[in-house]
């Protein structure tokens, strides 16, 4: 972490030195300055971890800096993430700079966060808590992630999807990626107990392939509908209707790490009781691009 931060600082310093006009660039006039906006959202504080997002209308060649208020300066896009080492109140400063034909535009926005003193639970308490992830269900750009844990109902549970999206919620988590690539998903669960705070983190990764989707007028012609699942003990039967062609593929993600390609009706036997999100994906390649329809449904196995 320290090396990464140091590298960011050095990159910013080198970048500054590599531009002879950096210090000499005149400021853009007010009518140009006023066209640029920078707004910060409320920081998300989870223990000593802070997640900061915001919006701006600067161009892709702008320089964007986070000053986290603890001596750490990083260059990067929204959202910013930072782990504080010590409790205290910190002022976070976000600065974006862009050189235009009319001069330099600089916008700065500030916010503050308070990091509380955290007493971690001793190892004998930590070891009582478990967090396990199932294999992610990946269907084109859609990902569903399930898992099991034994934390209480008052615990705080977050999904970091690895593309700048951080959300809080229960299993299963669902996310649609906008761009292809390999992403690390981090699931974190935190609970405060009389013996101290318990934090468990589990990671997995997904790869999203480059796809060309068919235009909306083609996508809207395809339909996929699910019927209510039939549950018999730990056996589930899922049926439905669709108007995809014979070359299409129907994929069942059963929510327990099991994936199957097949046809209606789909059948599956769960090994353990729990709440599972079944994700059914119908796909078909057309001359104008790929068609995908995604329908999730939840079952409770007792």
PDB file of C-alpha atoms in Angstrom:
ATOM      1  CA  UNK A   1       0.000   0.000   0.000  1.00  0.00           C
ATOM      2  CA  UNK A   2       2.808   2.385   0.975  1.00  0.00           C
ATOM      3  CA  UNK A   3       4.677   1.719  -2.287  1.00  0.00           C
ATOM      4  CA  UNK A   4       1.537   2.267  -4.353  1.00  0.00           C
ATOM      5  CA  UNK A   5       0.904   5.603  -2.682  1.00  0.00           C
ATOM      6  CA  UNK A   6       4.514   6.643  -3.066  1.00  0.00           C
ATOM      7  CA  UNK A   7       4.406   5.721  -6.757  1.00  0.00           C
ATOM      8  CA  UNK A   8       1.293   7.816  -7.262  1.00  0.00           C
ATOM      9  CA  UNK A   9       2.945  10.812  -5.656  1.00  0.00           C
ATOM     10  CA  UNK A  10       6.059  10.396  -7.756  1.00  0.00           C
ATOM     11  CA  UNK A  11       4.029  10.012 -10.944  1.00  0.00           C
ATOM     12  CA  UNK A  12       2.211  13.236 -10.198  1.00  0.00           C
ATOM     13  CA  UNK A  13       5.508  14.970  -9.402  1.00  0.00           C
ATOM     14  CA  UNK A  14       7.159  13.686 -12.576  1.00  0.00           C
ATOM     15  CA  UNK A  15       4.110  14.594 -14.622  1.00  0.00           C
ATOM     16  CA  UNK A  16       4.284  18.116 -13.250  1.00  0.00           C
ATOM     17  CA  UNK A  17       7.983  18.487 -14.039  1.00  0.00           C
ATOM     18  CA  UNK A  18       7.539  17.095 -17.539  1.00  0.00           C
ATOM     19  CA  UNK A  19       5.378  20.065 -18.524  1.00  0.00           C
ATOM     20  CA  UNK A  20       7.469  23.242 -18.633  1.00  0.00           C
ATOM     21  CA  UNK A  21       4.379  25.399 -18.788  1.00  0.00           C
ATOM     22  CA  UNK A  22       2.776  23.805 -15.711  1.00  0.00           C
ATOM     23  CA  UNK A  23       3.679  26.610 -13.327  1.00  0.00           C
ATOM     24  CA  UNK A  24       3.490  29.336 -15.946  1.00  0.00           C
ATOM     25  CA  UNK A  25       0.087  28.498 -17.415  1.00  0.00           C
ATOM     26  CA  UNK A  26      -2.317  31.401 -16.972  1.00  0.00           C
ATOM     27  CA  UNK A  27      -5.656  30.828 -15.304  1.00  0.00           C
ATOM     28  CA  UNK A  28      -8.690  30.593 -17.560  1.00  0.00           C
ATOM     29  CA  UNK A  29     -11.094  33.557 -17.336  1.00  0.00           C
ATOM     30  CA  UNK A  30     -14.196  33.264 -15.090  1.00  0.00           C
ATOM     31  CA  UNK A  31     -16.568  32.575 -17.982  1.00  0.00           C
ATOM     32  CA  UNK A  32     -14.507  29.461 -18.797  1.00  0.00           C
ATOM     33  CA  UNK A  33     -13.979  28.438 -15.156  1.00  0.00           C
ATOM     34  CA  UNK A  34     -17.719  28.541 -14.505  1.00  0.00           C
ATOM     35  CA  UNK A  35     -18.381  25.943 -17.173  1.00  0.00           C
ATOM     36  CA  UNK A  36     -16.535  23.313 -15.139  1.00  0.00           C
ATOM     37  CA  UNK A  37     -18.148  21.627 -12.155  1.00  0.00           C
ATOM     38  CA  UNK A  38     -16.904  19.344  -9.385  1.00  0.00           C
ATOM     39  CA  UNK A  39     -19.219  17.908  -6.725  1.00  0.00           C
ATOM     40  CA  UNK A  40     -18.450  15.366  -4.017  1.00  0.00           C
ATOM     41  CA  UNK A  41     -20.917  12.826  -2.702  1.00  0.00           C
ATOM     42  CA  UNK A  42     -21.135  11.916   0.971  1.00  0.00           C
ATOM     43  CA  UNK A  43     -18.145   9.689   1.870  1.00  0.00           C
ATOM     44  CA  UNK A  44     -18.897   6.106   2.855  1.00  0.00           C
ATOM     45  CA  UNK A  45     -17.007   5.180   6.038  1.00  0.00           C
ATOM     46  CA  UNK A  46     -16.633   1.519   6.973  1.00  0.00           C
ATOM     47  CA  UNK A  47     -14.290   1.197   9.916  1.00  0.00           C
ATOM     48  CA  UNK A  48     -11.016   2.748   8.741  1.00  0.00           C
ATOM     49  CA  UNK A  49     -11.926   2.357   5.096  1.00  0.00           C
ATOM     50  CA  UNK A  50     -13.349   5.353   3.188  1.00  0.00           C
ATOM     51  CA  UNK A  51     -14.967   5.323  -0.244  1.00  0.00           C
ATOM     52  CA  UNK A  52     -15.455   8.708  -1.973  1.00  0.00           C
ATOM     53  CA  UNK A  53     -17.351   9.315  -5.197  1.00  0.00           C
ATOM     54  CA  UNK A  54     -18.438  12.417  -7.060  1.00  0.00           C
ATOM     55  CA  UNK A  55     -19.242  13.952 -10.416  1.00  0.00           C
ATOM     56  CA  UNK A  56     -17.478  16.416 -12.714  1.00  0.00           C
ATOM     57  CA  UNK A  57     -17.458  17.510 -16.346  1.00  0.00           C
ATOM     58  CA  UNK A  58     -13.716  17.763 -16.966  1.00  0.00           C
ATOM     59  CA  UNK A  59     -12.161  16.089 -19.999  1.00  0.00           C
ATOM     60  CA  UNK A  60     -10.247  12.829 -20.186  1.00  0.00           C
ATOM     61  CA  UNK A  61      -6.872  14.624 -20.199  1.00  0.00           C
ATOM     62  CA  UNK A  62      -7.473  16.376 -16.890  1.00  0.00           C
ATOM     63  CA  UNK A  63      -5.293  15.670 -13.839  1.00  0.00           C
ATOM     64  CA  UNK A  64      -7.271  14.395 -10.850  1.00  0.00           C
ATOM     65  CA  UNK A  65      -5.832  14.269  -7.346  1.00  0.00           C
ATOM     66  CA  UNK A  66      -7.079  12.984  -3.981  1.00  0.00           C
ATOM     67  CA  UNK A  67      -5.494  14.464  -0.849  1.00  0.00           C
ATOM     68  CA  UNK A  68      -6.781  12.208   1.925  1.00  0.00           C
ATOM     69  CA  UNK A  69      -5.684  14.530   4.720  1.00  0.00           C
ATOM     70  CA  UNK A  70      -3.320  12.069   6.390  1.00  0.00           C
ATOM     71  CA  UNK A  71      -0.297  12.814   4.205  1.00  0.00           C
ATOM     72  CA  UNK A  72      -1.439  10.532   1.399  1.00  0.00           C
ATOM     73  CA  UNK A  73      -1.854  12.023  -2.090  1.00  0.00           C
ATOM     74  CA  UNK A  74      -3.048   9.893  -4.981  1.00  0.00           C
ATOM     75  CA  UNK A  75      -3.778  10.531  -8.632  1.00  0.00           C
ATOM     76  CA  UNK A  76      -6.861   8.757  -9.933  1.00  0.00           C
ATOM     77  CA  UNK A  77     -10.436   8.758 -11.110  1.00  0.00           C
ATOM     78  CA  UNK A  78     -13.623   8.582  -9.082  1.00  0.00           C
ATOM     79  CA  UNK A  79     -14.343   6.660  -6.968  1.00  0.00           C
ATOM     80  CA  UNK A  80     -11.436   6.982  -4.574  1.00  0.00           C
ATOM     81  CA  UNK A  81     -10.694   4.446  -1.853  1.00  0.00           C
ATOM     82  CA  UNK A  82      -8.465   4.893   1.169  1.00  0.00           C
ATOM     83  CA  UNK A  83      -7.562   3.021   4.340  1.00  0.00           C
ATOM     84  CA  UNK A  84      -6.686   5.244   7.293  1.00  0.00           C
ATOM     85  CA  UNK A  85      -4.171   3.951   9.806  1.00  0.00           C
ATOM     86  CA  UNK A  86      -5.237   6.036  12.794  1.00  0.00           C
ATOM     87  CA  UNK A  87      -8.470   7.413  14.232  1.00  0.00           C
ATOM     88  CA  UNK A  88      -9.198  11.117  13.846  1.00  0.00           C
ATOM     89  CA  UNK A  89     -11.030  13.677  11.713  1.00  0.00           C
ATOM     90  CA  UNK A  90      -9.569  14.197   8.257  1.00  0.00           C
ATOM     91  CA  UNK A  91     -10.257  16.729   5.520  1.00  0.00           C
ATOM     92  CA  UNK A  92     -10.316  15.147   2.059  1.00  0.00           C
ATOM     93  CA  UNK A  93      -9.502  17.470  -0.852  1.00  0.00           C
ATOM     94  CA  UNK A  94     -10.329  16.572  -4.430  1.00  0.00           C
ATOM     95  CA  UNK A  95      -8.590  18.717  -7.064  1.00  0.00           C
ATOM     96  CA  UNK A  96      -9.039  18.485 -10.824  1.00  0.00           C
ATOM     97  CA  UNK A  97      -6.932  20.496 -13.257  1.00  0.00           C
ATOM     98  CA  UNK A  98      -7.295  20.891 -17.015  1.00  0.00           C
ATOM     99  CA  UNK A  99      -5.374  23.045 -19.468  1.00  0.00           C
ATOM    100  CA  UNK A 100      -7.557  24.620 -22.138  1.00  0.00           C
ATOM    101  CA  UNK A 101      -6.889  26.959 -25.030  1.00  0.00           C
ATOM    102  CA  UNK A 102      -8.090  29.785 -22.788  1.00  0.00           C
ATOM    103  CA  UNK A 103      -5.913  28.893 -19.809  1.00  0.00           C
ATOM    104  CA  UNK A 104      -5.827  26.537 -16.847  1.00  0.00           C
ATOM    105  CA  UNK A 105      -9.011  25.435 -15.089  1.00  0.00           C
ATOM    106  CA  UNK A 106      -8.683  24.263 -11.476  1.00  0.00           C
ATOM    107  CA  UNK A 107     -11.567  23.102  -9.318  1.00  0.00           C
ATOM    108  CA  UNK A 108     -11.283  21.965  -5.693  1.00  0.00           C
ATOM    109  CA  UNK A 109     -13.878  20.353  -3.436  1.00  0.00           C
ATOM    110  CA  UNK A 110     -13.487  19.339   0.201  1.00  0.00           C
ATOM    111  CA  UNK A 111     -15.252  17.046   2.619  1.00  0.00           C
ATOM    112  CA  UNK A 112     -14.370  15.542   5.977  1.00  0.00           C
ATOM    113  CA  UNK A 113     -14.530  12.118   7.605  1.00  0.00           C
ATOM    114  CA  UNK A 114     -14.144  10.949  11.179  1.00  0.00           C
ATOM    115  CA  UNK A 115     -12.428   7.643  11.798  1.00  0.00           C
ATOM    116  CA  UNK A 116     -13.314   6.136  15.155  1.00  0.00           C
ATOM    117  CA  UNK A 117     -11.032   4.142  17.404  1.00  0.00           C
ATOM    118  CA  UNK A 118     -11.761   0.500  16.667  1.00  0.00           C
ATOM    119  CA  UNK A 119     -11.184  -2.351  19.058  1.00  0.00           C
ATOM    120  CA  UNK A 120     -10.920  -5.583  17.132  1.00  0.00           C
ATOM    121  CA  UNK A 121     -12.266  -8.762  18.654  1.00  0.00           C
ATOM    122  CA  UNK A 122      -9.635 -11.257  19.847  1.00  0.00           C
ATOM    123  CA  UNK A 123      -8.711 -14.226  17.627  1.00  0.00           C
ATOM    124  CA  UNK A 124     -10.898 -16.683  19.564  1.00  0.00           C
ATOM    125  CA  UNK A 125     -13.944 -14.540  18.685  1.00  0.00           C
ATOM    126  CA  UNK A 126     -12.869 -13.795  15.093  1.00  0.00           C
ATOM    127  CA  UNK A 127     -12.431 -17.490  14.383  1.00  0.00           C
ATOM    128  CA  UNK A 128     -16.088 -18.154  15.217  1.00  0.00           C
ATOM    129  CA  UNK A 129     -17.212 -16.091  12.216  1.00  0.00           C
ATOM    130  CA  UNK A 130     -17.082 -17.502   8.707  1.00  0.00           C
ATOM    131  CA  UNK A 131     -17.567 -16.032   5.224  1.00  0.00           C
ATOM    132  CA  UNK A 132     -17.424 -18.179   2.084  1.00  0.00           C
ATOM    133  CA  UNK A 133     -18.167 -17.183  -1.501  1.00  0.00           C
ATOM    134  CA  UNK A 134     -19.690 -19.437  -4.122  1.00  0.00           C
ATOM    135  CA  UNK A 135     -18.397 -19.371  -7.671  1.00  0.00           C
ATOM    136  CA  UNK A 136     -19.800 -16.241  -9.395  1.00  0.00           C
ATOM    137  CA  UNK A 137     -22.504 -16.732 -11.998  1.00  0.00           C
ATOM    138  CA  UNK A 138     -21.337 -14.854 -15.115  1.00  0.00           C
ATOM    139  CA  UNK A 139     -23.649 -14.345 -18.074  1.00  0.00           C
ATOM    140  CA  UNK A 140     -22.205 -11.929 -20.625  1.00  0.00           C
ATOM    141  CA  UNK A 141     -22.119  -8.656 -18.623  1.00  0.00           C
ATOM    142  CA  UNK A 142     -24.315  -9.824 -15.720  1.00  0.00           C
ATOM    143  CA  UNK A 143     -22.786 -11.294 -12.551  1.00  0.00           C
ATOM    144  CA  UNK A 144     -24.594 -12.854  -9.604  1.00  0.00           C
ATOM    145  CA  UNK A 145     -22.607 -13.683  -6.459  1.00  0.00           C
ATOM    146  CA  UNK A 146     -23.836 -15.803  -3.582  1.00  0.00           C
ATOM    147  CA  UNK A 147     -22.216 -17.175  -0.469  1.00  0.00           C
ATOM    148  CA  UNK A 148     -22.714 -18.178   3.158  1.00  0.00           C
ATOM    149  CA  UNK A 149     -21.810 -16.597   6.483  1.00  0.00           C
ATOM    150  CA  UNK A 150     -22.806 -16.782  10.137  1.00  0.00           C
ATOM    151  CA  UNK A 151     -22.864 -13.067  10.978  1.00  0.00           C
ATOM    152  CA  UNK A 152     -25.863 -11.597  12.786  1.00  0.00           C
ATOM    153  CA  UNK A 153     -28.675  -9.450  11.333  1.00  0.00           C
ATOM    154  CA  UNK A 154     -27.067  -6.212  12.570  1.00  0.00           C
ATOM    155  CA  UNK A 155     -23.882  -6.783  10.552  1.00  0.00           C
ATOM    156  CA  UNK A 156     -22.852  -4.443   7.731  1.00  0.00           C
ATOM    157  CA  UNK A 157     -22.312  -6.208   4.394  1.00  0.00           C
ATOM    158  CA  UNK A 158     -20.732  -4.692   1.307  1.00  0.00           C
ATOM    159  CA  UNK A 159     -19.926  -5.739  -2.248  1.00  0.00           C
ATOM    160  CA  UNK A 160     -17.003  -4.030  -3.990  1.00  0.00           C
ATOM    161  CA  UNK A 161     -17.483  -5.081  -7.610  1.00  0.00           C
ATOM    162  CA  UNK A 162     -14.004  -3.983  -8.680  1.00  0.00           C
ATOM    163  CA  UNK A 163     -15.156  -1.428 -11.258  1.00  0.00           C
ATOM    164  CA  UNK A 164     -15.663   1.441  -8.823  1.00  0.00           C
ATOM    165  CA  UNK A 165     -19.074   0.260  -7.649  1.00  0.00           C
ATOM    166  CA  UNK A 166     -19.554  -0.284  -3.912  1.00  0.00           C
ATOM    167  CA  UNK A 167     -22.974  -1.354  -2.637  1.00  0.00           C
ATOM    168  CA  UNK A 168     -24.330  -2.649   0.644  1.00  0.00           C
ATOM    169  CA  UNK A 169     -26.716  -5.566   0.801  1.00  0.00           C
ATOM    170  CA  UNK A 170     -27.385  -9.217   1.501  1.00  0.00           C
ATOM    171  CA  UNK A 171     -26.516 -12.257  -0.572  1.00  0.00           C
ATOM    172  CA  UNK A 172     -26.988 -12.716  -3.439  1.00  0.00           C
ATOM    173  CA  UNK A 173     -25.424  -9.650  -5.016  1.00  0.00           C
ATOM    174  CA  UNK A 174     -26.088  -8.732  -8.640  1.00  0.00           C
ATOM    175  CA  UNK A 175     -24.139  -6.420 -10.917  1.00  0.00           C
ATOM    176  CA  UNK A 176     -23.951  -5.476 -14.606  1.00  0.00           C
ATOM    177  CA  UNK A 177     -20.508  -4.469 -15.883  1.00  0.00           C
ATOM    178  CA  UNK A 178     -20.275  -1.762 -18.506  1.00  0.00           C
ATOM    179  CA  UNK A 179     -16.881  -2.726 -19.930  1.00  0.00           C
ATOM    180  CA  UNK A 180     -14.964  -5.950 -20.631  1.00  0.00           C
ATOM    181  CA  UNK A 181     -12.083  -6.910 -18.376  1.00  0.00           C
ATOM    182  CA  UNK A 182     -11.094  -8.952 -15.331  1.00  0.00           C
ATOM    183  CA  UNK A 183     -12.494  -7.661 -12.052  1.00  0.00           C
ATOM    184  CA  UNK A 184     -11.806  -8.580  -8.423  1.00  0.00           C
ATOM    185  CA  UNK A 185     -14.979  -8.719  -6.332  1.00  0.00           C
ATOM    186  CA  UNK A 186     -14.552  -8.148  -2.593  1.00  0.00           C
ATOM    187  CA  UNK A 187     -17.229  -9.126  -0.095  1.00  0.00           C
ATOM    188  CA  UNK A 188     -16.777  -7.606   3.379  1.00  0.00           C
ATOM    189  CA  UNK A 189     -18.931  -8.227   6.439  1.00  0.00           C
ATOM    190  CA  UNK A 190     -18.473  -6.285   9.680  1.00  0.00           C
ATOM    191  CA  UNK A 191     -20.141  -6.801  13.049  1.00  0.00           C
ATOM    192  CA  UNK A 192     -19.612  -5.070  16.391  1.00  0.00           C
ATOM    193  CA  UNK A 193     -19.721  -7.465  19.335  1.00  0.00           C
ATOM    194  CA  UNK A 194     -19.221  -6.921  23.093  1.00  0.00           C
ATOM    195  CA  UNK A 195     -15.696  -8.274  22.591  1.00  0.00           C
ATOM    196  CA  UNK A 196     -14.840  -5.920  19.713  1.00  0.00           C
ATOM    197  CA  UNK A 197     -15.313  -5.598  15.981  1.00  0.00           C
ATOM    198  CA  UNK A 198     -15.307  -8.642  13.711  1.00  0.00           C
ATOM    199  CA  UNK A 199     -14.342  -8.109  10.069  1.00  0.00           C
ATOM    200  CA  UNK A 200     -14.239 -10.828   7.442  1.00  0.00           C
ATOM    201  CA  UNK A 201     -13.309 -10.336   3.786  1.00  0.00           C
ATOM    202  CA  UNK A 202     -13.507 -12.749   0.877  1.00  0.00           C
ATOM    203  CA  UNK A 203     -12.446 -12.166  -2.719  1.00  0.00           C
ATOM    204  CA  UNK A 204     -13.147 -13.718  -6.086  1.00  0.00           C
ATOM    205  CA  UNK A 205     -12.656 -12.625  -9.682  1.00  0.00           C
ATOM    206  CA  UNK A 206     -14.689 -12.549 -12.886  1.00  0.00           C
ATOM    207  CA  UNK A 207     -13.775 -11.935 -16.512  1.00  0.00           C
ATOM    208  CA  UNK A 208     -16.215 -10.064 -18.731  1.00  0.00           C
ATOM    209  CA  UNK A 209     -15.717 -10.681 -22.427  1.00  0.00           C
ATOM    210  CA  UNK A 210     -16.060  -8.122 -25.203  1.00  0.00           C
ATOM    211  CA  UNK A 211     -19.538  -8.433 -26.711  1.00  0.00           C
ATOM    212  CA  UNK A 212     -21.525  -6.546 -29.304  1.00  0.00           C
ATOM    213  CA  UNK A 213     -25.163  -6.287 -28.339  1.00  0.00           C
ATOM    214  CA  UNK A 214     -27.893  -6.130 -30.946  1.00  0.00           C
ATOM    215  CA  UNK A 215     -29.689  -2.761 -31.250  1.00  0.00           C
ATOM    216  CA  UNK A 216     -32.775  -2.118 -29.057  1.00  0.00           C
ATOM    217  CA  UNK A 217     -35.250  -2.744 -31.863  1.00  0.00           C
ATOM    218  CA  UNK A 218     -33.885  -6.295 -32.140  1.00  0.00           C
ATOM    219  CA  UNK A 219     -33.509  -6.888 -28.379  1.00  0.00           C
ATOM    220  CA  UNK A 220     -37.128  -5.899 -27.750  1.00  0.00           C
ATOM    221  CA  UNK A 221     -38.409  -8.679 -29.997  1.00  0.00           C
ATOM    222  CA  UNK A 222     -37.087 -11.365 -27.654  1.00  0.00           C
ATOM    223  CA  UNK A 223     -38.947 -12.435 -24.521  1.00  0.00           C
ATOM    224  CA  UNK A 224     -38.088 -14.672 -21.583  1.00  0.00           C
ATOM    225  CA  UNK A 225     -40.586 -15.430 -18.811  1.00  0.00           C
ATOM    226  CA  UNK A 226     -40.183 -17.640 -15.746  1.00  0.00           C
ATOM    227  CA  UNK A 227     -42.887 -19.544 -13.939  1.00  0.00           C
ATOM    228  CA  UNK A 228     -42.883 -19.936 -10.157  1.00  0.00           C
ATOM    229  CA  UNK A 229     -40.267 -22.565  -9.190  1.00  0.00           C
ATOM    230  CA  UNK A 230     -41.589 -25.885  -7.879  1.00  0.00           C
ATOM    231  CA  UNK A 231     -39.799 -26.859  -4.656  1.00  0.00           C
ATOM    232  CA  UNK A 232     -39.896 -30.426  -3.393  1.00  0.00           C
ATOM    233  CA  UNK A 233     -37.588 -30.775  -0.413  1.00  0.00           C
ATOM    234  CA  UNK A 234     -34.188 -29.783  -1.796  1.00  0.00           C
ATOM    235  CA  UNK A 235     -35.205 -30.412  -5.403  1.00  0.00           C
ATOM    236  CA  UNK A 236     -36.215 -27.437  -7.567  1.00  0.00           C
ATOM    237  CA  UNK A 237     -37.861 -27.470 -10.999  1.00  0.00           C
ATOM    238  CA  UNK A 238     -37.871 -24.268 -13.035  1.00  0.00           C
ATOM    239  CA  UNK A 239     -39.998 -23.803 -16.122  1.00  0.00           C
ATOM    240  CA  UNK A 240     -40.859 -20.884 -18.383  1.00  0.00           C
ATOM    241  CA  UNK A 241     -41.328 -19.634 -21.928  1.00  0.00           C
ATOM    242  CA  UNK A 242     -39.193 -17.807 -24.485  1.00  0.00           C
ATOM    243  CA  UNK A 243     -39.216 -17.024 -28.199  1.00  0.00           C
ATOM    244  CA  UNK A 244     -35.507 -17.482 -28.883  1.00  0.00           C
ATOM    245  CA  UNK A 245     -34.458 -19.517 -31.908  1.00  0.00           C
ATOM    246  CA  UNK A 246     -33.123 -23.106 -32.079  1.00  0.00           C
ATOM    247  CA  UNK A 247     -29.504 -21.886 -32.070  1.00  0.00           C
ATOM    248  CA  UNK A 248     -29.967 -20.003 -28.786  1.00  0.00           C
ATOM    249  CA  UNK A 249     -28.501 -21.088 -25.453  1.00  0.00           C
ATOM    250  CA  UNK A 250     -30.369 -21.323 -22.161  1.00  0.00           C
ATOM    251  CA  UNK A 251     -28.096 -21.154 -19.105  1.00  0.00           C
ATOM    252  CA  UNK A 252     -29.154 -21.934 -15.538  1.00  0.00           C
ATOM    253  CA  UNK A 253     -27.115 -20.453 -12.680  1.00  0.00           C
ATOM    254  CA  UNK A 254     -28.531 -22.161  -9.593  1.00  0.00           C
ATOM    255  CA  UNK A 255     -26.989 -19.776  -7.060  1.00  0.00           C
ATOM    256  CA  UNK A 256     -24.889 -22.415  -5.283  1.00  0.00           C
ATOM    257  CA  UNK A 257     -21.984 -22.328  -7.710  1.00  0.00           C
ATOM    258  CA  UNK A 258     -23.617 -24.773 -10.149  1.00  0.00           C
ATOM    259  CA  UNK A 259     -24.120 -23.762 -13.801  1.00  0.00           C
ATOM    260  CA  UNK A 260     -25.853 -25.768 -16.495  1.00  0.00           C
ATOM    261  CA  UNK A 261     -26.826 -25.223 -20.114  1.00  0.00           C
ATOM    262  CA  UNK A 262     -30.064 -26.866 -21.088  1.00  0.00           C
ATOM    263  CA  UNK A 263     -33.753 -26.399 -21.860  1.00  0.00           C
ATOM    264  CA  UNK A 264     -36.977 -25.956 -19.920  1.00  0.00           C
ATOM    265  CA  UNK A 265     -37.715 -27.400 -17.479  1.00  0.00           C
ATOM    266  CA  UNK A 266     -34.464 -27.049 -15.529  1.00  0.00           C
ATOM    267  CA  UNK A 267     -33.993 -29.270 -12.486  1.00  0.00           C
ATOM    268  CA  UNK A 268     -31.532 -29.028  -9.617  1.00  0.00           C
ATOM    269  CA  UNK A 269     -30.950 -30.601  -6.191  1.00  0.00           C
ATOM    270  CA  UNK A 270     -29.390 -28.396  -3.515  1.00  0.00           C
ATOM    271  CA  UNK A 271     -26.995 -29.912  -0.997  1.00  0.00           C
ATOM    272  CA  UNK A 272     -27.747 -27.478   1.823  1.00  0.00           C
ATOM    273  CA  UNK A 273     -30.673 -25.376   3.060  1.00  0.00           C
ATOM    274  CA  UNK A 274     -30.530 -21.645   2.386  1.00  0.00           C
ATOM    275  CA  UNK A 275     -31.746 -18.820   0.179  1.00  0.00           C
ATOM    276  CA  UNK A 276     -30.562 -19.078  -3.419  1.00  0.00           C
ATOM    277  CA  UNK A 277     -30.952 -16.773  -6.405  1.00  0.00           C
ATOM    278  CA  UNK A 278     -31.423 -18.671  -9.642  1.00  0.00           C
ATOM    279  CA  UNK A 279     -30.346 -16.688 -12.701  1.00  0.00           C
ATOM    280  CA  UNK A 280     -31.620 -17.830 -16.083  1.00  0.00           C
ATOM    281  CA  UNK A 281     -29.965 -16.343 -19.157  1.00  0.00           C
ATOM    282  CA  UNK A 282     -31.121 -16.835 -22.740  1.00  0.00           C
ATOM    283  CA  UNK A 283     -28.634 -15.783 -25.434  1.00  0.00           C
ATOM    284  CA  UNK A 284     -28.641 -15.818 -29.213  1.00  0.00           C
ATOM    285  CA  UNK A 285     -26.212 -14.499 -31.802  1.00  0.00           C
ATOM    286  CA  UNK A 286     -27.788 -12.578 -34.660  1.00  0.00           C
ATOM    287  CA  UNK A 287     -26.188 -10.853 -37.675  1.00  0.00           C
ATOM    288  CA  UNK A 288     -26.700  -7.540 -35.848  1.00  0.00           C
ATOM    289  CA  UNK A 289     -25.166  -8.617 -32.531  1.00  0.00           C
ATOM    290  CA  UNK A 290     -25.852 -10.691 -29.424  1.00  0.00           C
ATOM    291  CA  UNK A 291     -29.244 -10.850 -27.761  1.00  0.00           C
ATOM    292  CA  UNK A 292     -29.412 -11.538 -24.018  1.00  0.00           C
ATOM    293  CA  UNK A 293     -32.354 -11.817 -21.647  1.00  0.00           C
ATOM    294  CA  UNK A 294     -31.715 -12.278 -17.926  1.00  0.00           C
ATOM    295  CA  UNK A 295     -34.348 -13.343 -15.398  1.00  0.00           C
ATOM    296  CA  UNK A 296     -33.541 -13.966 -11.719  1.00  0.00           C
ATOM    297  CA  UNK A 297     -35.778 -15.747  -9.208  1.00  0.00           C
ATOM    298  CA  UNK A 298     -35.186 -16.598  -5.540  1.00  0.00           C
ATOM    299  CA  UNK A 299     -35.895 -19.918  -3.816  1.00  0.00           C
ATOM    300  CA  UNK A 300     -35.731 -20.851  -0.134  1.00  0.00           C
ATOM    301  CA  UNK A 301     -34.579 -24.389   0.608  1.00  0.00           C
ATOM    302  CA  UNK A 302     -35.448 -25.576   4.118  1.00  0.00           C
TER     303      UNK A 302
END
